[in-house]
């Protein structure tokens, strides 16, 4: 060949290459963006699919990389489909020639000549199954080899291969048929999925398991022939049955998955912290529980671990598909009135402020807070109670009293810092109603903050995904958290308050319930040594459900769910008492430390948890002057009579008297009243004594009266009552239950519908009171 011929050949080669490059630029292969065109799947912490969402075309495809697929699958795929994949330029002429000769000899297709790259070319665009189409497929394969690396081509196949129905890609197939990610495939499963794209409809393992087994064994035979897998592995894989789930999309934690997709709209695989086993157990328990509740009632539950605040189970509604119960509404995220569930934070903050200890004396009696007059659930009042009792009984007046001293603005700010954003009515500012649920928040915010009571005072927003940053926030001090949790834990379990039943097998739990106004929301939140669990029960549309309240509806479900959680050994950090906490004997009514040298000041001795060595005295009554302190020092003569220097020259000694708050006196036994009474003045000093305020007296019934219905009268016996000598408003209580509030000059009429012995109490705004006992007879 002379130089002219060589020149022409080089020129023709250059022209051919230029034409190829030009055609490649003019007609590039349509390489898809797998990430943007994929479906979305939400995974549990162990990789179990919770819920899958199809892409815009209705295709179930979940993006996956080579590293996220079991090496067994890659070995089976290349060993069966394209043994020379890593070496050929997109076309394997030897395989193509072999397939052509075999087809001509047997007059049917015996083996395919398409490389994996050629199969990808057909997957990314429709190509006719004819001779022209085959040429076009080969050209596209070469284009792909020029433009992409081998790993990129293999990744396209892993994501686009058809597996029957609307399933594309090995990850989606593994989830759909086997319920596991492709990284966890066994040898047998890898061989099955390697061959399935050849005839995805004919060999679907959920419909035709025997056909699928035969196809799988062909792959195993090929791998055995070339020694890709040891013979023992091949034999074990052949012995494994083909078992596949019905082709359906996973639907666990449905509302949680929807929330995650909204929070992470650009992620196609969302790895969450949910424990698949715990999730399934809670969903089943709640679904079975709903038969106990009224129609159209829903329920929600959230479980997190205390230390990391990772969501372990999230049930947004009782039944996702139940339209009557509005199952599509996520009540974990919904903003609702929290009822009394904020009270533990209120008392914890008061502990940190040095206002109270666990046995501080509070007064549960009708009170007026600048026009706001809270009442208890059921309108009962208990008189003098401790902080622990007020919290466990969820008493409203003591909580509002403590909030007034902390101030609503401080309380709202501290809760916001803890991750609990309180929604107030438009234009409203933080106010005293917050203590009783006059605001709105969500179950997940409450649970994240409650975790502080089981984690040394550290709480904060819950974590939904493994990638989420842990946002630890100091909610209260470790000591305050420990004291409040102990007070709540002393509830015991409903029906077993002292822990006599199965004490070794049942989970310890500190719990608090809440009920919103009008019985619209029932709450129960519990803290165990390892978990915090929140439950909401109600109607998502806000319709009241009379008789359904936290302790009756949500608490039993909370206990049932808590008992289903995985047991974890060890609770050392939960039990360890912080150094800032210790026990101390305190005395009522002053609330101070017990002093053996002054026993007259200790009318009731109680054992209290105190914080940082502080023993704050009983809170002064609001609006009282310093001269009205509960501690009074008077001078008494030898006969115990009160004297003054101005009216008596007889020797005297100082006596300290401990007074009860005036609003507590109606509930005190006579012994306590006598112990706190100031001695009478000596005869020579009576003229100098201060004027005595008028005593309130009930008019309309005498003490010990007996009432019965008159013969022939159907109406219940009634009494018209007045409070003589009263000032301001008068609160009328029947056996501790508020029955009326009236101005001092206005009488009330009460009908006694039931027979029995009753105590009627009248209490005015000064704390003056009178009580009578009446017996109502049955006719």
Short mmCIF file of N, CA and C in Angstrom, two decimals, residues 535-593:
data_model
loop_
_atom_site.label_atom_id
_atom_site.label_comp_id
_atom_site.label_asym_id
_atom_site.label_seq_id
_atom_site.Cartn_x
_atom_site.Cartn_y
_atom_site.Cartn_z
N UNK A 535 -50.24 9.60 73.90
CA UNK A 535 -51.47 9.11 73.31
C UNK A 535 -52.48 10.25 73.25
N UNK A 536 -53.16 10.35 72.13
CA UNK A 536 -54.29 11.28 71.98
C UNK A 536 -55.50 10.48 71.52
N UNK A 537 -56.67 10.78 72.07
CA UNK A 537 -57.92 10.15 71.65
C UNK A 537 -58.97 11.24 71.51
N UNK A 538 -59.76 11.20 70.45
CA UNK A 538 -60.81 12.18 70.24
C UNK A 538 -61.31 12.11 68.83
N UNK A 539 -62.08 13.09 68.45
CA UNK A 539 -62.55 13.20 67.07
C UNK A 539 -61.74 14.26 66.34
N UNK A 540 -61.15 13.93 65.20
CA UNK A 540 -60.31 14.90 64.50
C UNK A 540 -61.05 16.18 64.11
N UNK A 541 -62.38 16.11 63.96
CA UNK A 541 -63.12 17.31 63.57
C UNK A 541 -63.44 18.20 64.76
N UNK A 542 -63.00 17.80 65.98
CA UNK A 542 -63.18 18.63 67.16
C UNK A 542 -64.53 18.50 67.83
N UNK A 543 -65.35 17.55 67.40
CA UNK A 543 -66.66 17.36 68.03
C UNK A 543 -66.47 16.84 69.45
N UNK A 544 -67.17 17.43 70.44
CA UNK A 544 -67.04 16.95 71.83
C UNK A 544 -67.52 15.51 71.97
N UNK A 545 -66.90 14.78 72.89
CA UNK A 545 -67.31 13.41 73.20
C UNK A 545 -67.54 13.35 74.71
N UNK A 546 -68.71 13.71 75.18
CA UNK A 546 -68.97 13.74 76.62
C UNK A 546 -68.63 12.42 77.30
N UNK A 547 -67.98 12.51 78.43
CA UNK A 547 -67.62 11.32 79.19
C UNK A 547 -66.29 10.70 78.78
N UNK A 548 -65.71 11.19 77.69
CA UNK A 548 -64.42 10.66 77.26
C UNK A 548 -63.34 11.65 77.68
N UNK A 549 -62.58 11.29 78.70
CA UNK A 549 -61.53 12.18 79.18
C UNK A 549 -60.24 11.40 79.34
N UNK A 550 -59.15 12.13 79.63
CA UNK A 550 -57.82 11.53 79.59
C UNK A 550 -57.68 10.27 80.42
N UNK A 551 -58.09 10.31 81.70
CA UNK A 551 -57.89 9.17 82.59
C UNK A 551 -58.75 7.98 82.19
N UNK A 552 -59.91 8.23 81.58
CA UNK A 552 -60.82 7.14 81.24
C UNK A 552 -60.56 6.57 79.85
N UNK A 553 -60.06 7.40 78.94
CA UNK A 553 -59.95 6.99 77.54
C UNK A 553 -58.51 6.81 77.08
N UNK A 554 -57.69 7.83 77.31
CA UNK A 554 -56.32 7.79 76.78
C UNK A 554 -55.38 6.99 77.68
N UNK A 555 -55.56 7.09 78.99
CA UNK A 555 -54.62 6.42 79.91
C UNK A 555 -54.63 4.90 79.77
N UNK A 556 -55.79 4.23 79.73
CA UNK A 556 -55.74 2.77 79.54
C UNK A 556 -55.02 2.36 78.26
N UNK A 557 -55.19 3.14 77.19
CA UNK A 557 -54.49 2.83 75.95
C UNK A 557 -52.99 3.06 76.12
N UNK A 558 -52.61 4.12 76.82
CA UNK A 558 -51.19 4.37 77.07
C UNK A 558 -50.56 3.19 77.80
N UNK A 559 -51.22 2.70 78.84
CA UNK A 559 -50.67 1.58 79.60
C UNK A 559 -50.55 0.34 78.71
N UNK A 560 -51.57 0.10 77.90
CA UNK A 560 -51.54 -1.07 77.01
C UNK A 560 -50.40 -0.97 76.00
N UNK A 561 -50.18 0.21 75.45
CA UNK A 561 -49.10 0.38 74.47
C UNK A 561 -47.74 0.26 75.14
N UNK A 562 -47.60 0.82 76.31
CA UNK A 562 -46.32 0.76 77.02
C UNK A 562 -45.92 -0.67 77.30
N UNK A 563 -46.88 -1.51 77.64
CA UNK A 563 -46.58 -2.91 77.93
C UNK A 563 -46.19 -3.69 76.68
N UNK A 564 -46.46 -3.14 75.49
CA UNK A 564 -46.09 -3.82 74.25
C UNK A 564 -44.70 -3.42 73.75
N UNK A 565 -44.07 -2.47 74.38
CA UNK A 565 -42.78 -1.99 73.90
C UNK A 565 -41.68 -2.99 74.26
N UNK A 566 -40.60 -3.03 73.46
CA UNK A 566 -39.47 -3.93 73.78
C UNK A 566 -38.89 -3.63 75.14
N UNK A 567 -38.60 -4.66 75.89
CA UNK A 567 -37.98 -4.48 77.20
C UNK A 567 -36.50 -4.25 77.03
N UNK A 568 -35.97 -3.28 77.76
CA UNK A 568 -34.55 -2.96 77.72
C UNK A 568 -34.01 -3.10 79.13
N UNK A 569 -32.92 -3.83 79.28
CA UNK A 569 -32.34 -4.02 80.60
C UNK A 569 -31.61 -2.77 81.07
N UNK A 570 -31.70 -2.55 82.38
CA UNK A 570 -30.95 -1.46 82.98
C UNK A 570 -31.71 -0.15 82.97
N UNK A 571 -31.73 0.51 84.10
CA UNK A 571 -32.35 1.83 84.20
C UNK A 571 -31.60 2.68 85.21
N UNK A 572 -30.27 2.52 85.21
CA UNK A 572 -29.46 3.17 86.24
C UNK A 572 -29.62 4.68 86.20
N UNK A 573 -29.53 5.28 85.02
CA UNK A 573 -29.62 6.73 84.92
C UNK A 573 -31.01 7.23 85.32
N UNK A 574 -32.00 6.41 85.10
CA UNK A 574 -33.38 6.78 85.44
C UNK A 574 -33.55 6.82 86.95
N UNK A 575 -32.89 5.92 87.64
CA UNK A 575 -33.06 5.80 89.09
C UNK A 575 -32.08 6.64 89.89
N UNK A 576 -30.97 7.01 89.28
CA UNK A 576 -29.94 7.74 90.03
C UNK A 576 -30.46 9.09 90.49
N UNK A 577 -30.42 9.33 91.78
CA UNK A 577 -30.90 10.59 92.35
C UNK A 577 -29.84 11.66 92.16
N UNK A 578 -30.18 12.78 91.54
CA UNK A 578 -29.18 13.84 91.35
C UNK A 578 -28.67 14.35 92.69
N UNK A 579 -27.44 14.83 92.70
CA UNK A 579 -26.85 15.36 93.93
C UNK A 579 -27.60 16.58 94.44
N UNK A 580 -28.30 17.26 93.55
CA UNK A 580 -29.03 18.47 93.96
C UNK A 580 -30.33 18.15 94.69
N UNK A 581 -30.69 16.87 94.78
CA UNK A 581 -31.97 16.48 95.37
C UNK A 581 -31.73 15.72 96.66
N UNK A 582 -32.51 16.03 97.69
CA UNK A 582 -32.48 15.24 98.91
C UNK A 582 -33.83 15.33 99.60
N UNK A 583 -34.03 14.45 100.57
CA UNK A 583 -35.26 14.45 101.33
C UNK A 583 -35.10 15.33 102.58
N UNK A 584 -36.24 15.89 103.01
CA UNK A 584 -36.24 16.70 104.23
C UNK A 584 -37.62 16.65 104.85
N UNK A 585 -37.66 16.69 106.18
CA UNK A 585 -38.93 16.78 106.88
C UNK A 585 -39.35 18.24 106.93
N UNK A 586 -40.56 18.51 106.46
CA UNK A 586 -41.08 19.88 106.48
C UNK A 586 -42.39 19.88 107.25
N UNK A 587 -42.86 21.06 107.58
CA UNK A 587 -44.05 21.17 108.41
C UNK A 587 -45.07 22.11 107.77
N UNK A 588 -46.30 21.71 107.87
CA UNK A 588 -47.41 22.60 107.53
C UNK A 588 -47.92 23.24 108.81
N UNK A 589 -48.39 24.44 108.78
CA UNK A 589 -48.73 25.20 107.57
C UNK A 589 -47.62 26.09 107.01
N UNK A 590 -46.48 26.23 107.72
CA UNK A 590 -45.46 27.18 107.28
C UNK A 590 -44.64 26.68 106.09
N UNK A 591 -44.58 25.33 105.90
CA UNK A 591 -43.81 24.79 104.78
C UNK A 591 -42.32 24.76 105.01
N UNK A 592 -41.88 25.10 106.22
CA UNK A 592 -40.45 25.18 106.50
C UNK A 592 -39.94 23.86 107.08
N UNK A 593 -38.61 23.78 107.28
CA UNK A 593 -38.00 22.56 107.80
C UNK A 593 -38.48 22.30 109.24
#
